[in-house]
mmCIF file of C-alpha atoms in Angstrom:
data_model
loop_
_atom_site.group_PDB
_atom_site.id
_atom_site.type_symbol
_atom_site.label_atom_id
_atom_site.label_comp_id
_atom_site.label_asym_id
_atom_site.label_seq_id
_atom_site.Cartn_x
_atom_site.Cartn_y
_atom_site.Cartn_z
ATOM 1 C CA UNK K 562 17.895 7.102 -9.147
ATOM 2 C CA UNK K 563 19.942 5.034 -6.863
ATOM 3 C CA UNK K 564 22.798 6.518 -5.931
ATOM 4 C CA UNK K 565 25.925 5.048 -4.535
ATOM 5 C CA UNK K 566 28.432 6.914 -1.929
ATOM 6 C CA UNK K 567 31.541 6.294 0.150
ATOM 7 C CA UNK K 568 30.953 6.546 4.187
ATOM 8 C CA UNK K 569 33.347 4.561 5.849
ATOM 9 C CA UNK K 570 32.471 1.775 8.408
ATOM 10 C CA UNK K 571 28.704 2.379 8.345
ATOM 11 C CA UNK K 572 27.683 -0.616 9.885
ATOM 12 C CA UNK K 573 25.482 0.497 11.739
ATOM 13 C CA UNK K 574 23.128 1.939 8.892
ATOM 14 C CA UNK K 575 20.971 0.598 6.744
ATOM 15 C CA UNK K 576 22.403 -1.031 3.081
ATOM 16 C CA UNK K 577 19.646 1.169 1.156
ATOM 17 C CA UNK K 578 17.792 3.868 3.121
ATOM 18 C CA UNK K 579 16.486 7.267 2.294
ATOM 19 C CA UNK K 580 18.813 10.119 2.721
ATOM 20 C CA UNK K 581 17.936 12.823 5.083
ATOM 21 C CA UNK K 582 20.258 14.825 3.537
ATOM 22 C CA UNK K 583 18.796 14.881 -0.259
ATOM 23 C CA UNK K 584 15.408 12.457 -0.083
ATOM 24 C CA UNK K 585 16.860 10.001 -2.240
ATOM 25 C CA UNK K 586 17.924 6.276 -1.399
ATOM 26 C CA UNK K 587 21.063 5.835 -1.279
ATOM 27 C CA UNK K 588 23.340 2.394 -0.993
ATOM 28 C CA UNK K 589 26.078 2.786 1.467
ATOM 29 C CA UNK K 590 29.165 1.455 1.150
ATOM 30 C CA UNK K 591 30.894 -0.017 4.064
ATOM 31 C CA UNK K 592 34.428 0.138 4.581
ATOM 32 C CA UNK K 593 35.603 0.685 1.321
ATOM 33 C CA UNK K 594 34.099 -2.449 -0.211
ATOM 34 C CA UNK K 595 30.250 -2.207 -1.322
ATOM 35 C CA UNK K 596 27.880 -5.062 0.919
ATOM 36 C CA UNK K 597 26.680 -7.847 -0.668
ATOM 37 C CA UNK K 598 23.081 -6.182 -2.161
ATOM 38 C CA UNK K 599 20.363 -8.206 -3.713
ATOM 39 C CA UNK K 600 18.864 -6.359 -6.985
ATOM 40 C CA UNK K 601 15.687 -6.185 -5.266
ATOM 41 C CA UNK K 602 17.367 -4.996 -1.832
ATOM 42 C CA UNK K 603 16.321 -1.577 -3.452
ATOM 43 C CA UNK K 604 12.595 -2.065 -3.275
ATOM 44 C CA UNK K 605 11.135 -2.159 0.091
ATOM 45 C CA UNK K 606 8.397 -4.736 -1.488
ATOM 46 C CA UNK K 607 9.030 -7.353 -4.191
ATOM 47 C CA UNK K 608 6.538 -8.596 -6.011
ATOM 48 C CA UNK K 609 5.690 -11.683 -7.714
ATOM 49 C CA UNK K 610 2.966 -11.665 -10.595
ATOM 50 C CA UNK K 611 0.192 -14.456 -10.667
ATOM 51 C CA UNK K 612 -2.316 -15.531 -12.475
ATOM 52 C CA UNK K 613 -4.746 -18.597 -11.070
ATOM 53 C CA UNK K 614 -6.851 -19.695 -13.817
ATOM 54 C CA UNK K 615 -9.980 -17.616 -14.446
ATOM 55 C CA UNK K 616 -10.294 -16.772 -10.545
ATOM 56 C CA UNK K 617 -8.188 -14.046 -10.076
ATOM 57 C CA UNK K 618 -4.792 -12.157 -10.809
ATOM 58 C CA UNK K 619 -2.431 -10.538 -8.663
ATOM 59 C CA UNK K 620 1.135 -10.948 -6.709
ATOM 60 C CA UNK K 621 3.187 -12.331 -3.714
ATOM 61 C CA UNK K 622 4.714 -10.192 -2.388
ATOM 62 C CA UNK K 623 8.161 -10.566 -0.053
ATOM 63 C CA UNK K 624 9.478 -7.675 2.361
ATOM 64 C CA UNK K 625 12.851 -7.877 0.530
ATOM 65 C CA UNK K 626 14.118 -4.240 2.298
ATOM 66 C CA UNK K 627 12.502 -3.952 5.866
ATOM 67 C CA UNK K 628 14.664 -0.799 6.617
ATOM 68 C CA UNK K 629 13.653 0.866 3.499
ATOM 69 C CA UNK K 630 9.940 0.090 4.287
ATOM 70 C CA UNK K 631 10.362 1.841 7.417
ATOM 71 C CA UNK K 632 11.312 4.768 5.859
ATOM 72 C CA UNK K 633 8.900 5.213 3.600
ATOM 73 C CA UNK K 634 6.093 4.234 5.975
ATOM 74 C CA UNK K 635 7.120 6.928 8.189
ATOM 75 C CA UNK K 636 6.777 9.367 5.995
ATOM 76 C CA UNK K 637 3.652 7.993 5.138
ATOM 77 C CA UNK K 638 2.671 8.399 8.628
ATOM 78 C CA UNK K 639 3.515 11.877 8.665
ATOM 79 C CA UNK K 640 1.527 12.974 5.659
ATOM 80 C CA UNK K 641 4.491 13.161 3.793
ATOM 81 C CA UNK K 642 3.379 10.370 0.402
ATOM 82 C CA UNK K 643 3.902 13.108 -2.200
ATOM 83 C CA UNK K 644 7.467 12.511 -1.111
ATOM 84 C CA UNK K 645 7.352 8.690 -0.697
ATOM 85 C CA UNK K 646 5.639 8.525 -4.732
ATOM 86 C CA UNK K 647 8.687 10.506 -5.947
ATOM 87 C CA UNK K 648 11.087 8.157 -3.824
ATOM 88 C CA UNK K 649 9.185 5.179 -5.226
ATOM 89 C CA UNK K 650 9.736 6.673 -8.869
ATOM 90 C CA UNK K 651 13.204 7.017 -8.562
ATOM 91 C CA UNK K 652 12.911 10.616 -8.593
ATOM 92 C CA UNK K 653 14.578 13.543 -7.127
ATOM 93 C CA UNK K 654 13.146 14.625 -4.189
ATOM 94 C CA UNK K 655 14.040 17.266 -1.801
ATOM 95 C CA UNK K 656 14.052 16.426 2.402
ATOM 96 C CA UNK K 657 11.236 17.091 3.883
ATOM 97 C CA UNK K 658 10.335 19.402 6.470
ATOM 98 C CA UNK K 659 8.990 17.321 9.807
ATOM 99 C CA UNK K 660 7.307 19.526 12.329
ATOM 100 C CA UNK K 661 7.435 18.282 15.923
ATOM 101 C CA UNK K 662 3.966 17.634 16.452
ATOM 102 C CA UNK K 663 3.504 15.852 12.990
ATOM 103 C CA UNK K 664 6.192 13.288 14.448
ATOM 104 C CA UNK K 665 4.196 12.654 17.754
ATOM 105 C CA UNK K 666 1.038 12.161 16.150
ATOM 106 C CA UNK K 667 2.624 9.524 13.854
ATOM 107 C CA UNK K 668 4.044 8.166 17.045
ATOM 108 C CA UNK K 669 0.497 8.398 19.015
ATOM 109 C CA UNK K 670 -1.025 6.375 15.789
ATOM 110 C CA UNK K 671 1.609 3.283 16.622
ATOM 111 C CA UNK K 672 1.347 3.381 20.435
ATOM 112 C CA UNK K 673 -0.921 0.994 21.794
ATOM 113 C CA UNK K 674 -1.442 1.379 25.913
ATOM 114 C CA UNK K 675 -2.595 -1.221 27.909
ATOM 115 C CA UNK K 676 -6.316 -1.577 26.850
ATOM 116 C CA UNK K 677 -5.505 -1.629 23.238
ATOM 117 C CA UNK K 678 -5.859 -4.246 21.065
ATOM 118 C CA UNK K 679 -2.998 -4.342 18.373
ATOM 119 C CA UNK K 680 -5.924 -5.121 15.114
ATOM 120 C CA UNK K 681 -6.407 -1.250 14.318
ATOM 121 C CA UNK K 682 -2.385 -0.212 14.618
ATOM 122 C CA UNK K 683 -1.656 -3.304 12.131
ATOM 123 C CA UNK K 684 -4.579 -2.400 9.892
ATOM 124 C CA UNK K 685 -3.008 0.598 9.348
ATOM 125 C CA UNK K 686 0.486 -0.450 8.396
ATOM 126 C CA UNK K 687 -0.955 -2.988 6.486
ATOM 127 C CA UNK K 688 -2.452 -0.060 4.283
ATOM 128 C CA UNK K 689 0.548 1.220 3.947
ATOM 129 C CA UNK K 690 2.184 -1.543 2.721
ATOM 130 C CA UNK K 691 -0.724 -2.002 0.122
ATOM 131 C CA UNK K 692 -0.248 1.492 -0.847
ATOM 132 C CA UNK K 693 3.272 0.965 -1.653
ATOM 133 C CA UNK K 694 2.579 -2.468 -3.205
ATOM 134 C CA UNK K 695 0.313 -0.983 -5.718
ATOM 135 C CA UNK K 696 2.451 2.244 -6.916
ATOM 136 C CA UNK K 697 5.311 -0.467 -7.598
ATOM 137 C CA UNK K 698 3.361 -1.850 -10.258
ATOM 138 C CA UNK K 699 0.945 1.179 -11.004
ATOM 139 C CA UNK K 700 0.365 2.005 -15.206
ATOM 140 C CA UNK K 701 0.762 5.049 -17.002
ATOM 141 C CA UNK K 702 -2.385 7.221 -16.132
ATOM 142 C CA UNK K 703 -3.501 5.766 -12.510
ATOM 143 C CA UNK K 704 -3.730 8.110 -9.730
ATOM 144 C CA UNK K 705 -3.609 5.855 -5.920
ATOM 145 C CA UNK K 706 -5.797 7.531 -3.201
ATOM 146 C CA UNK K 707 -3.343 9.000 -0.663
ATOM 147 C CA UNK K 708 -3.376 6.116 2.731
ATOM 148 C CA UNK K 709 -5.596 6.482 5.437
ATOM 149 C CA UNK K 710 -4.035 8.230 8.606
ATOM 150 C CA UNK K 711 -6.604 7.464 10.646
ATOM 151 C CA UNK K 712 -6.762 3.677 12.006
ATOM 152 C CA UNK K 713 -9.964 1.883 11.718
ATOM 153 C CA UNK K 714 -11.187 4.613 9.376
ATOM 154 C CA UNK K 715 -14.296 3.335 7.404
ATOM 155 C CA UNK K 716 -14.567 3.855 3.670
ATOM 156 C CA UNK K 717 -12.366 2.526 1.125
ATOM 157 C CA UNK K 718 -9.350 0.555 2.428
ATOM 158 C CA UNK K 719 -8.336 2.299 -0.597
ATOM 159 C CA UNK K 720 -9.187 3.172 -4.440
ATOM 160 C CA UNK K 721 -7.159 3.448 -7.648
ATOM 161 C CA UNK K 722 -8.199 4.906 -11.034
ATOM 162 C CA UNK K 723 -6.785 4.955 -14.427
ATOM 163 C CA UNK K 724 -7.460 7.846 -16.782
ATOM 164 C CA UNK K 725 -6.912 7.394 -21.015
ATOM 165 C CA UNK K 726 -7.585 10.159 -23.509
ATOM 166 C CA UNK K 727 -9.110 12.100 -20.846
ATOM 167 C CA UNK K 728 -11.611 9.149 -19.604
ATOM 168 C CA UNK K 729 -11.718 7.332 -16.601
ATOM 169 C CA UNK K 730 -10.974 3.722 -17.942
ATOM 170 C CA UNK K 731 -11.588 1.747 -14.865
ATOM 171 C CA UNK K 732 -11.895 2.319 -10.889
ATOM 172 C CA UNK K 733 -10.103 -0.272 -8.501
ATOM 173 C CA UNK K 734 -11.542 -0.323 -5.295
ATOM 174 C CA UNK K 735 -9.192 -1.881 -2.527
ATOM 175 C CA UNK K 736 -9.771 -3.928 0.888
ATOM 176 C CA UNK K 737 -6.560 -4.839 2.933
ATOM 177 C CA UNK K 738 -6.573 -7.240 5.888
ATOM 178 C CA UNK K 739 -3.918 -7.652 8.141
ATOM 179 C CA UNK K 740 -5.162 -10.680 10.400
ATOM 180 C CA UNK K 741 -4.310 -14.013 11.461
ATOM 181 C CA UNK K 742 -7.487 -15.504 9.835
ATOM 182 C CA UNK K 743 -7.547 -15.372 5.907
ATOM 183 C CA UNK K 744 -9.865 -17.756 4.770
ATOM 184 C CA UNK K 745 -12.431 -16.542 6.752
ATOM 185 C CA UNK K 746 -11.915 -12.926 6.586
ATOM 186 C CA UNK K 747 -12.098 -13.056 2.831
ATOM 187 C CA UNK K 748 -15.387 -15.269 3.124
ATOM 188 C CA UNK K 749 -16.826 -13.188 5.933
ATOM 189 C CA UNK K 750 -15.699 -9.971 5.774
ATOM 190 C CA UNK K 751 -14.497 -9.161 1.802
ATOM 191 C CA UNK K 752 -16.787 -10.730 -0.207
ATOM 192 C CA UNK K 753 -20.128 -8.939 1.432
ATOM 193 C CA UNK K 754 -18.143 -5.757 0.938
ATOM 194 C CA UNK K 755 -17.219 -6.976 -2.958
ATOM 195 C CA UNK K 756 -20.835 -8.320 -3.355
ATOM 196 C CA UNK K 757 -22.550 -4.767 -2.112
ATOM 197 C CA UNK K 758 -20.064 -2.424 -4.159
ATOM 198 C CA UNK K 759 -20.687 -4.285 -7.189
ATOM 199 C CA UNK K 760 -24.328 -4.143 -7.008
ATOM 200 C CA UNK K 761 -23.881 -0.417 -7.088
ATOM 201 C CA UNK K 762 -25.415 0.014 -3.329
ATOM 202 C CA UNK K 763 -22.630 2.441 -2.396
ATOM 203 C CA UNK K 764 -22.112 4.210 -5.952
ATOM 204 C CA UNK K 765 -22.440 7.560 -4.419
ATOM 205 C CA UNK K 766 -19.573 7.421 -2.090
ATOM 206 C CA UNK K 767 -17.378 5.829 -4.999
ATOM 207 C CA UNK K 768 -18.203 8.754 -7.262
ATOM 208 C CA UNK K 769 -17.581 11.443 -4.555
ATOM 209 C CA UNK K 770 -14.363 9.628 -4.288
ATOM 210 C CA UNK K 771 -13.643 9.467 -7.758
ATOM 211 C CA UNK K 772 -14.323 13.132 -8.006
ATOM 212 C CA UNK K 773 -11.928 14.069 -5.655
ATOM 213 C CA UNK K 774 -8.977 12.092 -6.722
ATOM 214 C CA UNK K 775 -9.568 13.444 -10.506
ATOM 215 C CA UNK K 776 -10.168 17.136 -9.270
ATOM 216 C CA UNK K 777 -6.219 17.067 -7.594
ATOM 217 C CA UNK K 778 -5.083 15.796 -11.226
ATOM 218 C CA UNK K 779 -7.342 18.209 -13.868
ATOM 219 C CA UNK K 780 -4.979 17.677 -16.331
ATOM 220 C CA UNK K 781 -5.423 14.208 -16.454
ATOM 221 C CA UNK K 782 -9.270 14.876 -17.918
ATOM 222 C CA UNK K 783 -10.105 17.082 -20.447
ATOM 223 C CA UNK K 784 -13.552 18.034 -18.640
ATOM 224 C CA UNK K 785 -13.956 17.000 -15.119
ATOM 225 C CA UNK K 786 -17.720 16.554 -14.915
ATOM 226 C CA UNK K 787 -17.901 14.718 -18.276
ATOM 227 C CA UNK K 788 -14.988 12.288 -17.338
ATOM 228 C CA UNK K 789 -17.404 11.560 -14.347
ATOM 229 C CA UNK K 790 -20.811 11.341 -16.118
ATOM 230 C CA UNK K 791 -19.096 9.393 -18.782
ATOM 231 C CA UNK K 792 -17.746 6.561 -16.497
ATOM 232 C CA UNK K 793 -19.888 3.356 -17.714
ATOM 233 C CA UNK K 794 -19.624 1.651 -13.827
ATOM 234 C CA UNK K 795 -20.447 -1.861 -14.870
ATOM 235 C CA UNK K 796 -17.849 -2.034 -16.117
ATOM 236 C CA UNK K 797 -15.448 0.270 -14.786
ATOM 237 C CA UNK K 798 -15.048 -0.952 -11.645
ATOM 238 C CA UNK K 799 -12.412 -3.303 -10.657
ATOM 239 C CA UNK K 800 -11.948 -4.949 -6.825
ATOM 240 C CA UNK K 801 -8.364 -5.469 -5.660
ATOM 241 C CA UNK K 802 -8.136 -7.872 -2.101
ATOM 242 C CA UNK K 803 -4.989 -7.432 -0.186
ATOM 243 C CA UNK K 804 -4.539 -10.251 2.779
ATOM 244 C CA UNK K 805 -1.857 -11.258 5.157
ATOM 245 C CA UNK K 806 -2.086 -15.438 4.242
ATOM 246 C CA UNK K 807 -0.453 -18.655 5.469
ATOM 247 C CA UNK K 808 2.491 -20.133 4.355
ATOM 248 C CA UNK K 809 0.260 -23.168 2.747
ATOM 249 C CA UNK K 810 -1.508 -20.140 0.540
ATOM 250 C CA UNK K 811 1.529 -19.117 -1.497
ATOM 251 C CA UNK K 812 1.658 -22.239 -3.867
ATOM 252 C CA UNK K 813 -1.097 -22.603 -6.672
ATOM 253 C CA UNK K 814 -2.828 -24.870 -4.664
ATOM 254 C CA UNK K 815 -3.131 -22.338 -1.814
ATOM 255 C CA UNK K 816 -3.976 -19.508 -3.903
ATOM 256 C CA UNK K 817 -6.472 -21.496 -5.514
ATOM 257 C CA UNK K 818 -8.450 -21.708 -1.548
ATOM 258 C CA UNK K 819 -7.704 -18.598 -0.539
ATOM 259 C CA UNK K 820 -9.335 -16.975 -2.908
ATOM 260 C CA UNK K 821 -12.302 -19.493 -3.738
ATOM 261 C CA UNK K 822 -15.612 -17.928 -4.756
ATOM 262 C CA UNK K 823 -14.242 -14.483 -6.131
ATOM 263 C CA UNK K 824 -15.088 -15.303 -9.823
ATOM 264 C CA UNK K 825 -18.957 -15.895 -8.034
ATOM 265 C CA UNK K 826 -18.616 -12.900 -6.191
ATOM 266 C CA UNK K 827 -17.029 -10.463 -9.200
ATOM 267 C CA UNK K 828 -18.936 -12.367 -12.250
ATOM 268 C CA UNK K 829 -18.719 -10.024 -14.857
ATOM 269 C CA UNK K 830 -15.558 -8.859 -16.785
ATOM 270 C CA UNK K 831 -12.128 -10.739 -16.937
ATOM 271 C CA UNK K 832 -9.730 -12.246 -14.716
ATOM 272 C CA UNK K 833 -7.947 -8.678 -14.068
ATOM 273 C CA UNK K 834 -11.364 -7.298 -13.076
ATOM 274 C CA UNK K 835 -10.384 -9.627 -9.474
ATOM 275 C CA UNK K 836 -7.237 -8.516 -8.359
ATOM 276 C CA UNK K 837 -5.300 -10.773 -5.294
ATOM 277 C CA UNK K 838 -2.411 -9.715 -3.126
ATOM 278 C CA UNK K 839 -1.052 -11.710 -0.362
ATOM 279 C CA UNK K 840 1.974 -11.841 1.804
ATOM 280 C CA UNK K 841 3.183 -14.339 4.192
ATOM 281 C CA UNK K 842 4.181 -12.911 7.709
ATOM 282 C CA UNK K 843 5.368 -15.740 10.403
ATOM 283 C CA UNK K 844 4.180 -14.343 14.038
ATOM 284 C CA UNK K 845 2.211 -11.641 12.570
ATOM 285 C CA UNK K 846 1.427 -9.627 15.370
ATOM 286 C CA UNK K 847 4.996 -10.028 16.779
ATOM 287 C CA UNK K 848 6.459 -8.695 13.548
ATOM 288 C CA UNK K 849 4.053 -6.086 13.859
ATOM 289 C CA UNK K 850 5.079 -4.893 17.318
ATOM 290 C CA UNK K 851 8.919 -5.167 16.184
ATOM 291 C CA UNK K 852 8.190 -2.759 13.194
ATOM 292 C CA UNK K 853 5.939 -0.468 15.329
ATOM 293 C CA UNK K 854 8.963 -0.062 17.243
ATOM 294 C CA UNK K 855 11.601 0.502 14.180
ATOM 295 C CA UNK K 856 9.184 3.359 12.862
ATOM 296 C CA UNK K 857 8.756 4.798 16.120
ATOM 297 C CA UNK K 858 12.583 4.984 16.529
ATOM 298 C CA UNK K 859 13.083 6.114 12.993
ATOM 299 C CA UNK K 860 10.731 8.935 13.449
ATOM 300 C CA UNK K 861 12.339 9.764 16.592
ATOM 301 C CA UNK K 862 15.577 10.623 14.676
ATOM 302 C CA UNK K 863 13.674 13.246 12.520
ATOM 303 C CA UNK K 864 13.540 15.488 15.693
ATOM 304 C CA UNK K 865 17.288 15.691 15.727
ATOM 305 C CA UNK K 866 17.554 16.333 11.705
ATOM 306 C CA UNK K 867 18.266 19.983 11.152
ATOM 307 C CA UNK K 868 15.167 19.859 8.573
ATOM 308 C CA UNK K 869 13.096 19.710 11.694
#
């Protein structure tokens, strides 16, 4: 629910924002005449549906509401995505509590000192943003593996499965890359990852995972064991590539190289069995640094909230 309310000459706030005050998002209303809002200024990410030829199918995705983003990814940061799902559905949600040493931890995870290198910190966000990409556009029945916390965490960038008449009907498995270097991360780095998990080299860890995702939703499955011995892999799983790209990658064209070998890579099932998302940053790691800096000064203002 978006909800719309009179606070005088609020300049200095964000259009659309999550209230502290109930956990909704709210558009503000600046002296007594409304800003000018885009429809999608209420979605942190828009996204664009594609599909190129029998390669793969996904979106484009634009930062259409940077404050909101930070918001959410805050939150995130803090543990807090139960809250950020029910923001995401338009739902009701109450403010959170934020504990002083949850909000320094998420404040330790974006501070980079002088030896650091800025890959792991974006990595992380980048997640984040995936994660929030994919419940945009998430179907009835799929339950998202909560983000990582933990930068540079190995395992699954991230893993989303959709459960019908009590069955798990397919298993996404997700890798994100934030970098600077598409073409060849996707060539070096995703494929072999693609290539291994579909050959069923890592099916353990995928079921474990599966498992536990299912086991925090029983109602979804009428018996949990069943739902997982009765998952047909082959052709249940799904792979889902997430990639900061150029500017020359957003046209069909572009696409088309970007993503070049993913129908040799994934060869069996359909086009929606290779999922592509992509997103155009200019000066990524600068833009990075600037938004490290808006979270960390948005989660700073949680110590002063009297849900503290």
């Amino acid at each position: 629910m978006l909800i719309q309310c009179e606070v005088g000459n609020c300049s200095c706030l964000p259009r659309i924002s999550v209230c502290s005050g109930c956990g909704r998002v709210h558009r503000y209303i600046g002296s007594g005449n409304e800003y000018n809002v885009s429809v999608h200024d209420d979605k942190p990410i828009t996204l664009t549906s594609f599909t190129s030829g029998t390669l793969c199918q996904g979106h484009v995705w634009q930062i259409t509401n940077e404050d909101l983003l930070v918001d959410l990814v805050a939150n995130l940061l803090m543990g807090k995505q139960l809250h950020v799902e029910k923001i995401l559905a338009s739902a009701s949600a109450r403010p959170p509590r934020h504990r002083e040493n949850v909000i320094n931890d998420a404040i330790q995870k974006l501070t980079l000192d002088g030896s650091d290198t800025p890959y792991h910190r974006d990595g992380l966000l980048f997640q984040m943003f995936s994660w929030i990409a994919a419940h945009t556009v998430k179907c009835e029945g799929s339950i998202i593996k909560a983000p990582h916390l933990v930068p540079a965490h190995k395992g699954f960038d991230g893993l989303q499965i959709t459960v019908k008449d009590g069955l798990v009907k397919d298993v996404v498995i997700f890798e994100d890359k934030a970098t600077d270097n598409p073409r060849d991360t996707i060539r070096e780095q995703v494929w072999p990852e693609f290539k291994e998990f579909n050959a069923g080299r890592r099916e353990s860890e995928l079921q474990q995972e599966v498992t536990t995702l299912l086991s925090m939703k029983l109602d979804a499955v009428h018996d949990l064991e069943e739902a997982i011995e009765t998952i047909f892999w082959e052709q249940s799983r799904k792979f889902r590539v997430a990639i900061t790209a150029d500017k020359s990658h957003l046209n069909d064209e572009g696409k088309a190289r970007l993503f070049k070998g993913y129908d040799k890579i994934i060869s069996n099932g359909t086009v929606d069995f290779r999922k592509a998302e992509l997103v155009h940053i200019s000066n990524l790691r600068t833009w990075m640094q600037q938004f490290s800096e808006k979270t960390i000064k948005k989660l700073n203002t949680y110590r002063i909230n009297n849900n503290v």
